[in-house]
JSON list of C-alpha atoms and ligand atoms in Angstrom, two decimals:
[
{"chain": "A", "resi": 1, "resn": "MET", "atom": "CA", "xyz": [0.00, 0.00, 0.00]},
{"chain": "A", "resi": 2, "resn": "ARG", "atom": "CA", "xyz": [1.29, 3.38, -0.98]},
{"chain": "A", "resi": 3, "resn": "THR", "atom": "CA", "xyz": [0.59, 6.86, 0.29]},
{"chain": "A", "resi": 4, "resn": "LEU", "atom": "CA", "xyz": [-0.41, 9.88, -1.73]},
{"chain": "A", "resi": 5, "resn": "VAL", "atom": "CA", "xyz": [1.59, 12.98, -0.81]},
{"chain": "A", "resi": 6, "resn": "LEU", "atom": "CA", "xyz": [-0.13, 16.35, -1.21]},
{"chain": "A", "resi": 7, "resn": "ASN", "atom": "CA", "xyz": [1.72, 19.63, -1.35]},
{"chain": "A", "resi": 8, "resn": "ALA", "atom": "CA", "xyz": [0.82, 22.20, 1.32]},
{"chain": "A", "resi": 9, "resn": "GLY", "atom": "CA", "xyz": [-1.71, 23.61, -1.16]},
{"chain": "A", "resi": 10, "resn": "TYR", "atom": "CA", "xyz": [-3.36, 20.16, -1.31]},
{"chain": "A", "resi": 11, "resn": "GLU", "atom": "CA", "xyz": [-2.23, 19.39, -4.86]},
{"chain": "A", "resi": 12, "resn": "PRO", "atom": "CA", "xyz": [-1.08, 15.81, -5.39]},
{"chain": "A", "resi": 13, "resn": "LEU", "atom": "CA", "xyz": [2.70, 15.75, -5.47]},
{"chain": "A", "resi": 14, "resn": "ALA", "atom": "CA", "xyz": [3.91, 12.16, -5.31]},
{"chain": "A", "resi": 15, "resn": "VAL", "atom": "CA", "xyz": [3.18, 8.64, -4.29]},
{"chain": "A", "resi": 16, "resn": "VAL", "atom": "CA", "xyz": [5.53, 7.11, -1.71]},
{"chain": "A", "resi": 17, "resn": "SER", "atom": "CA", "xyz": [5.70, 3.98, 0.39]},
{"chain": "A", "resi": 18, "resn": "PHE", "atom": "CA", "xyz": [3.79, 4.23, 3.64]},
{"chain": "A", "resi": 19, "resn": "LYS", "atom": "CA", "xyz": [7.11, 3.87, 5.49]},
{"chain": "A", "resi": 20, "resn": "ARG", "atom": "CA", "xyz": [8.45, 6.98, 3.85]},
{"chain": "A", "resi": 21, "resn": "ALA", "atom": "CA", "xyz": [5.14, 8.71, 4.53]},
{"chain": "A", "resi": 22, "resn": "LEU", "atom": "CA", "xyz": [5.36, 7.78, 8.21]},
{"chain": "A", "resi": 23, "resn": "VAL", "atom": "CA", "xyz": [8.91, 9.15, 8.42]},
{"chain": "A", "resi": 24, "resn": "LEU", "atom": "CA", "xyz": [7.69, 12.46, 7.00]},
{"chain": "A", "resi": 25, "resn": "VAL", "atom": "CA", "xyz": [4.86, 12.55, 9.54]},
{"chain": "A", "resi": 26, "resn": "MET", "atom": "CA", "xyz": [7.12, 11.62, 12.47]},
{"chain": "A", "resi": 27, "resn": "ASN", "atom": "CA", "xyz": [9.58, 14.36, 11.48]},
{"chain": "A", "resi": 28, "resn": "ASP", "atom": "CA", "xyz": [6.74, 16.91, 11.38]},
{"chain": "A", "resi": 29, "resn": "LYS", "atom": "CA", "xyz": [7.24, 17.36, 7.67]},
{"chain": "A", "resi": 30, "resn": "ALA", "atom": "CA", "xyz": [3.70, 16.22, 6.95]},
{"chain": "A", "resi": 31, "resn": "THR", "atom": "CA", "xyz": [0.39, 15.49, 8.62]},
{"chain": "A", "resi": 32, "resn": "VAL", "atom": "CA", "xyz": [-2.01, 12.66, 7.94]},
{"chain": "A", "resi": 33, "resn": "VAL", "atom": "CA", "xyz": [-5.15, 13.54, 5.97]},
{"chain": "A", "resi": 34, "resn": "GLU", "atom": "CA", "xyz": [-6.61, 10.06, 5.53]},
{"chain": "A", "resi": 35, "resn": "CYS", "atom": "CA", "xyz": [-5.75, 6.78, 7.19]},
{"chain": "A", "resi": 36, "resn": "ILE", "atom": "CA", "xyz": [-6.47, 3.23, 6.30]},
{"chain": "A", "resi": 37, "resn": "GLU", "atom": "CA", "xyz": [-8.67, 1.80, 9.00]},
{"chain": "A", "resi": 38, "resn": "GLY", "atom": "CA", "xyz": [-7.80, -1.50, 10.56]},
{"chain": "A", "resi": 39, "resn": "GLU", "atom": "CA", "xyz": [-4.31, -1.79, 9.10]},
{"chain": "A", "resi": 40, "resn": "PRO", "atom": "CA", "xyz": [-2.01, -0.30, 11.71]},
{"chain": "A", "resi": 41, "resn": "VAL", "atom": "CA", "xyz": [1.73, -0.20, 11.26]},
{"chain": "A", "resi": 42, "resn": "TRP", "atom": "CA", "xyz": [3.60, -1.84, 14.10]},
{"chain": "A", "resi": 43, "resn": "GLY", "atom": "CA", "xyz": [6.59, 0.13, 15.28]},
{"chain": "A", "resi": 44, "resn": "THR", "atom": "CA", "xyz": [9.05, -0.83, 18.00]},
{"chain": "A", "resi": 45, "resn": "ARG", "atom": "CA", "xyz": [7.20, 1.17, 20.62]},
{"chain": "A", "resi": 46, "resn": "TYR", "atom": "CA", "xyz": [3.99, 2.42, 19.10]},
{"chain": "A", "resi": 47, "resn": "THR", "atom": "CA", "xyz": [1.52, 1.45, 16.46]},
{"chain": "A", "resi": 48, "resn": "TYR", "atom": "CA", "xyz": [0.60, 3.95, 13.81]},
{"chain": "A", "resi": 49, "resn": "ASP", "atom": "CA", "xyz": [-2.34, 4.32, 11.52]},
{"chain": "A", "resi": 50, "resn": "ARG", "atom": "CA", "xyz": [-1.30, 3.50, 8.00]},
{"chain": "A", "resi": 51, "resn": "PRO", "atom": "CA", "xyz": [-1.49, 6.77, 6.06]},
{"chain": "A", "resi": 52, "resn": "ALA", "atom": "CA", "xyz": [-3.44, 6.79, 2.78]},
{"chain": "A", "resi": 53, "resn": "VAL", "atom": "CA", "xyz": [-2.98, 10.52, 2.16]},
{"chain": "A", "resi": 54, "resn": "ILE", "atom": "CA", "xyz": [-0.59, 12.98, 3.81]},
{"chain": "A", "resi": 55, "resn": "VAL", "atom": "CA", "xyz": [-0.12, 16.71, 3.31]},
{"chain": "A", "resi": 56, "resn": "LEU", "atom": "CA", "xyz": [3.23, 18.45, 3.57]},
{"chain": "A", "resi": 57, "resn": "THR", "atom": "CA", "xyz": [3.50, 21.13, 6.24]},
{"chain": "A", "resi": 58, "resn": "ARG", "atom": "CA", "xyz": [5.59, 23.37, 4.01]},
{"chain": "A", "resi": 59, "resn": "TYR", "atom": "CA", "xyz": [4.90, 24.25, 0.43]},
{"chain": "A", "resi": 60, "resn": "VAL", "atom": "CA", "xyz": [7.30, 22.62, -2.01]},
{"chain": "A", "resi": 61, "resn": "ARG", "atom": "CA", "xyz": [8.06, 24.52, -5.18]},
{"chain": "A", "resi": 62, "resn": "VAL", "atom": "CA", "xyz": [8.57, 22.17, -8.07]},
{"chain": "A", "resi": 63, "resn": "PRO", "atom": "CA", "xyz": [11.04, 23.44, -10.67]},
{"chain": "A", "resi": 64, "resn": "GLY", "atom": "CA", "xyz": [9.99, 23.45, -14.29]},
{"chain": "A", "resi": 65, "resn": "VAL", "atom": "CA", "xyz": [6.32, 23.89, -13.55]},
{"chain": "A", "resi": 66, "resn": "ARG", "atom": "CA", "xyz": [4.92, 25.83, -16.45]},
{"chain": "A", "resi": 67, "resn": "HIS", "atom": "CA", "xyz": [2.65, 28.75, -16.00]},
{"chain": "A", "resi": 68, "resn": "VAL", "atom": "CA", "xyz": [-0.98, 27.72, -16.26]},
{"chain": "A", "resi": 69, "resn": "PRO", "atom": "CA", "xyz": [-3.19, 30.41, -17.79]},
{"chain": "A", "resi": 70, "resn": "VAL", "atom": "CA", "xyz": [-6.10, 31.58, -15.66]},
{"chain": "A", "resi": 71, "resn": "THR", "atom": "CA", "xyz": [-9.56, 30.61, -16.85]},
{"chain": "A", "resi": 72, "resn": "ARG", "atom": "CA", "xyz": [-12.95, 30.72, -15.21]},
{"chain": "A", "resi": 73, "resn": "ARG", "atom": "CA", "xyz": [-13.30, 26.97, -15.73]},
{"chain": "A", "resi": 74, "resn": "GLY", "atom": "CA", "xyz": [-9.85, 26.38, -14.30]},
{"chain": "A", "resi": 75, "resn": "VAL", "atom": "CA", "xyz": [-10.63, 28.32, -11.15]},
{"chain": "A", "resi": 76, "resn": "LEU", "atom": "CA", "xyz": [-13.90, 26.44, -10.65]},
{"chain": "A", "resi": 77, "resn": "ARG", "atom": "CA", "xyz": [-12.14, 23.14, -11.20]},
{"chain": "A", "resi": 78, "resn": "ARG", "atom": "CA", "xyz": [-9.25, 24.01, -8.88]},
{"chain": "A", "resi": 79, "resn": "ASP", "atom": "CA", "xyz": [-11.74, 24.85, -6.14]},
{"chain": "A", "resi": 80, "resn": "ALA", "atom": "CA", "xyz": [-13.78, 21.70, -6.88]},
{"chain": "A", "resi": 81, "resn": "HIS", "atom": "CA", "xyz": [-16.81, 23.86, -7.77]},
{"chain": "A", "resi": 82, "resn": "ARG", "atom": "CA", "xyz": [-17.23, 24.86, -4.14]},
{"chain": "A", "resi": 83, "resn": "CYS", "atom": "CA", "xyz": [-17.73, 28.44, -2.99]},
{"chain": "A", "resi": 84, "resn": "ALA", "atom": "CA", "xyz": [-14.55, 29.71, -1.32]},
{"chain": "A", "resi": 85, "resn": "TYR", "atom": "CA", "xyz": [-16.64, 31.51, 1.30]},
{"chain": "A", "resi": 86, "resn": "CYS", "atom": "CA", "xyz": [-19.57, 29.26, 2.21]},
{"chain": "A", "resi": 87, "resn": "GLY", "atom": "CA", "xyz": [-18.64, 25.90, 0.67]},
{"chain": "A", "resi": 88, "resn": "LYS", "atom": "CA", "xyz": [-21.84, 25.53, -1.34]},
{"chain": "A", "resi": 89, "resn": "ALA", "atom": "CA", "xyz": [-21.90, 24.69, -5.04]},
{"chain": "A", "resi": 90, "resn": "ALA", "atom": "CA", "xyz": [-20.24, 27.48, -6.98]},
{"chain": "A", "resi": 91, "resn": "SER", "atom": "CA", "xyz": [-21.03, 28.57, -10.52]},
{"chain": "A", "resi": 92, "resn": "THR", "atom": "CA", "xyz": [-19.28, 31.94, -10.61]},
{"chain": "A", "resi": 93, "resn": "ILE", "atom": "CA", "xyz": [-15.81, 33.21, -9.84]},
{"chain": "A", "resi": 94, "resn": "ASP", "atom": "CA", "xyz": [-14.99, 36.07, -7.50]},
{"chain": "A", "resi": 95, "resn": "HIS", "atom": "CA", "xyz": [-12.08, 38.51, -7.37]},
{"chain": "A", "resi": 96, "resn": "VAL", "atom": "CA", "xyz": [-10.98, 38.30, -3.73]},
{"chain": "A", "resi": 97, "resn": "LEU", "atom": "CA", "xyz": [-9.67, 41.86, -4.00]},
{"chain": "A", "resi": 98, "resn": "PRO", "atom": "CA", "xyz": [-12.25, 43.38, -6.34]},
{"chain": "A", "resi": 99, "resn": "ARG", "atom": "CA", "xyz": [-11.16, 44.41, -9.80]},
{"chain": "A", "resi": 100, "resn": "SER", "atom": "CA", "xyz": [-12.46, 47.92, -9.20]},
{"chain": "A", "resi": 101, "resn": "ARG", "atom": "CA", "xyz": [-9.90, 48.18, -6.43]},
{"chain": "A", "resi": 102, "resn": "GLY", "atom": "CA", "xyz": [-6.95, 46.88, -8.38]},
{"chain": "A", "resi": 103, "resn": "GLY", "atom": "CA", "xyz": [-7.50, 43.14, -7.91]},
{"chain": "A", "resi": 104, "resn": "ALA", "atom": "CA", "xyz": [-5.77, 41.09, -10.58]},
{"chain": "A", "resi": 105, "resn": "ASP", "atom": "CA", "xyz": [-7.13, 38.33, -12.80]},
{"chain": "A", "resi": 106, "resn": "SER", "atom": "CA", "xyz": [-4.73, 35.87, -11.21]},
{"chain": "A", "resi": 107, "resn": "TRP", "atom": "CA", "xyz": [-4.94, 32.41, -9.69]},
{"chain": "A", "resi": 108, "resn": "GLU", "atom": "CA", "xyz": [-4.09, 34.02, -6.37]},
{"chain": "A", "resi": 109, "resn": "ASN", "atom": "CA", "xyz": [-6.95, 36.53, -6.59]},
{"chain": "A", "resi": 110, "resn": "LEU", "atom": "CA", "xyz": [-9.70, 34.40, -8.11]},
{"chain": "A", "resi": 111, "resn": "VAL", "atom": "CA", "xyz": [-11.82, 31.86, -6.27]},
{"chain": "A", "resi": 112, "resn": "ALA", "atom": "CA", "xyz": [-14.92, 29.83, -7.03]},
{"chain": "A", "resi": 113, "resn": "CYS", "atom": "CA", "xyz": [-17.97, 31.53, -5.58]},
{"chain": "A", "resi": 114, "resn": "CYS", "atom": "CA", "xyz": [-21.69, 30.81, -5.34]},
{"chain": "A", "resi": 115, "resn": "LEU", "atom": "CA", "xyz": [-24.06, 33.33, -6.88]},
{"chain": "A", "resi": 116, "resn": "ARG", "atom": "CA", "xyz": [-25.39, 34.39, -3.50]},
{"chain": "A", "resi": 117, "resn": "CYS", "atom": "CA", "xyz": [-22.01, 35.17, -1.91]},
{"chain": "A", "resi": 118, "resn": "ASN", "atom": "CA", "xyz": [-20.90, 36.90, -5.11]},
{"chain": "A", "resi": 119, "resn": "ASN", "atom": "CA", "xyz": [-23.93, 39.20, -5.06]},
{"chain": "A", "resi": 120, "resn": "VAL", "atom": "CA", "xyz": [-23.67, 39.92, -1.35]},
{"chain": "A", "resi": 121, "resn": "LYS", "atom": "CA", "xyz": [-19.93, 40.60, -1.49]},
{"chain": "A", "resi": 122, "resn": "GLY", "atom": "CA", "xyz": [-20.06, 42.98, -4.44]},
{"chain": "A", "resi": 123, "resn": "ASP", "atom": "CA", "xyz": [-17.06, 45.30, -4.46]},
{"chain": "A", "resi": 124, "resn": "ARG", "atom": "CA", "xyz": [-15.91, 44.51, -0.97]},
{"chain": "A", "resi": 125, "resn": "THR", "atom": "CA", "xyz": [-12.99, 42.48, 0.35]},
{"chain": "A", "resi": 126, "resn": "PRO", "atom": "CA", "xyz": [-13.43, 39.37, 2.51]},
{"chain": "A", "resi": 127, "resn": "GLN", "atom": "CA", "xyz": [-11.95, 41.36, 5.41]},
{"chain": "A", "resi": 128, "resn": "GLU", "atom": "CA", "xyz": [-14.66, 44.00, 5.05]},
{"chain": "A", "resi": 129, "resn": "MET", "atom": "CA", "xyz": [-17.29, 41.27, 4.94]},
{"chain": "A", "resi": 130, "resn": "GLU", "atom": "CA", "xyz": [-15.62, 39.48, 7.87]},
{"chain": "A", "resi": 131, "resn": "TRP", "atom": "CA", "xyz": [-15.59, 36.41, 5.66]},
{"chain": "A", "resi": 132, "resn": "GLU", "atom": "CA", "xyz": [-12.87, 33.83, 5.72]},
{"chain": "A", "resi": 133, "resn": "LEU", "atom": "CA", "xyz": [-11.53, 32.07, 2.66]},
{"chain": "A", "resi": 134, "resn": "ARG", "atom": "CA", "xyz": [-11.83, 28.32, 2.98]},
{"chain": "A", "resi": 135, "resn": "LEU", "atom": "CA", "xyz": [-8.67, 27.90, 0.91]},
{"chain": "A", "resi": 136, "resn": "ILE", "atom": "CA", "xyz": [-5.57, 29.82, -0.08]},
{"chain": "A", "resi": 137, "resn": "PRO", "atom": "CA", "xyz": [-5.89, 30.42, -3.81]},
{"chain": "A", "resi": 138, "resn": "ARG", "atom": "CA", "xyz": [-2.83, 29.20, -5.71]},
{"chain": "A", "resi": 139, "resn": "PRO", "atom": "CA", "xyz": [-2.01, 28.36, -9.30]},
{"chain": "A", "resi": 140, "resn": "PRO", "atom": "CA", "xyz": [-2.82, 24.74, -10.13]},
{"chain": "A", "resi": 141, "resn": "ARG", "atom": "CA", "xyz": [-0.06, 22.45, -11.30]},
{"chain": "A", "resi": 142, "resn": "GLY", "atom": "CA", "xyz": [-2.01, 20.82, -14.07]},
{"chain": "A", "resi": 143, "resn": "ALA", "atom": "CA", "xyz": [-0.45, 18.08, -16.11]},
{"chain": "A", "resi": 144, "resn": "GLN", "atom": "CA", "xyz": [2.97, 18.77, -14.63]},
{"chain": "A", "resi": 145, "resn": "TRP", "atom": "CA", "xyz": [1.78, 17.16, -11.44]},
{"chain": "A", "resi": 146, "resn": "THR", "atom": "CA", "xyz": [1.55, 13.69, -12.80]},
{"chain": "A", "resi": 147, "resn": "VAL", "atom": "CA", "xyz": [1.53, 11.31, -9.90]},
{"chain": "A", "resi": 148, "resn": "ARG", "atom": "CA", "xyz": [3.44, 8.14, -10.50]},
{"chain": "A", "resi": 149, "resn": "GLY", "atom": "CA", "xyz": [1.94, 4.94, -9.27]},
{"chain": "A", "resi": 150, "resn": "THR", "atom": "CA", "xyz": [-1.63, 6.06, -9.72]},
{"chain": "A", "resi": 151, "resn": "GLU", "atom": "CA", "xyz": [-2.40, 2.91, -11.65]},
{"chain": "A", "resi": 152, "resn": "ARG", "atom": "CA", "xyz": [-2.54, 1.41, -8.19]},
{"chain": "A", "resi": 153, "resn": "SER", "atom": "CA", "xyz": [-4.83, 4.19, -7.12]},
{"chain": "A", "resi": 154, "resn": "ASP", "atom": "CA", "xyz": [-6.68, 4.10, -3.85]},
{"chain": "A", "resi": 155, "resn": "PRO", "atom": "CA", "xyz": [-10.31, 5.28, -3.74]},
{"chain": "A", "resi": 156, "resn": "ARG", "atom": "CA", "xyz": [-9.32, 7.59, -0.88]},
{"chain": "A", "resi": 157, "resn": "TRP", "atom": "CA", "xyz": [-7.00, 9.47, -3.21]},
{"chain": "A", "resi": 158, "resn": "GLU", "atom": "CA", "xyz": [-9.67, 10.23, -5.77]},
{"chain": "A", "resi": 159, "resn": "PRO", "atom": "CA", "xyz": [-10.95, 13.54, -4.40]},
{"chain": "A", "resi": 160, "resn": "TYR", "atom": "CA", "xyz": [-7.37, 14.82, -4.31]},
{"chain": "A", "resi": 161, "resn": "LEU", "atom": "CA", "xyz": [-6.40, 13.50, -7.72]},
{"chain": "A", "resi": 162, "resn": "ALA", "atom": "CA", "xyz": [-9.59, 14.98, -9.18]},
{"chain": "A", "resi": 163, "resn": "LEU", "atom": "CA", "xyz": [-8.42, 18.41, -8.00]},
{"chain": "A", "resi": 164, "resn": "ALA", "atom": "CA", "xyz": [-5.25, 18.11, -10.06]},
{"chain": "A", "resi": 165, "resn": "ALA", "atom": "CA", "xyz": [-6.91, 16.66, -13.14]},
{"chain": "B", "resi": 1, "resn": "LIG", "atom": "ZN1", "xyz": [-21.09, 31.06, -1.16]}
]
């Protein structure tokens, strides 16, 4: 059984052995997102839950990642069609810092947003609304983030792999 490693932005980064995954977790380099129930790993002193998915504590920049152009569809897909503010199904995109106030059309400034939140927010910032973003908007890694070993994919990985697709 192998473990899916997510970057700190929750994009799939690699597939490693669960031993390597456990080492990362024990060294505080990663935290466990999903475990495999009923299959503990026996250590010398403790038993550990076998990690199915882990997320790195620090963001890893991967060299050679090409710039992915920003599209409305891409933003919705990156955010799994969930509103960045309320988590409901999103069909629109929102400029976190409104365009009218200098907000850019960038991956970092665009989030998926439901129609209701978009209308309510208008030309205000999340801070002004006292809203919190459910995610930190980042550029997706697209096809560059091919995860090796996915032919032996685990159903628990699917939501994370879908994000990178
Ligand atoms: Zn919403």
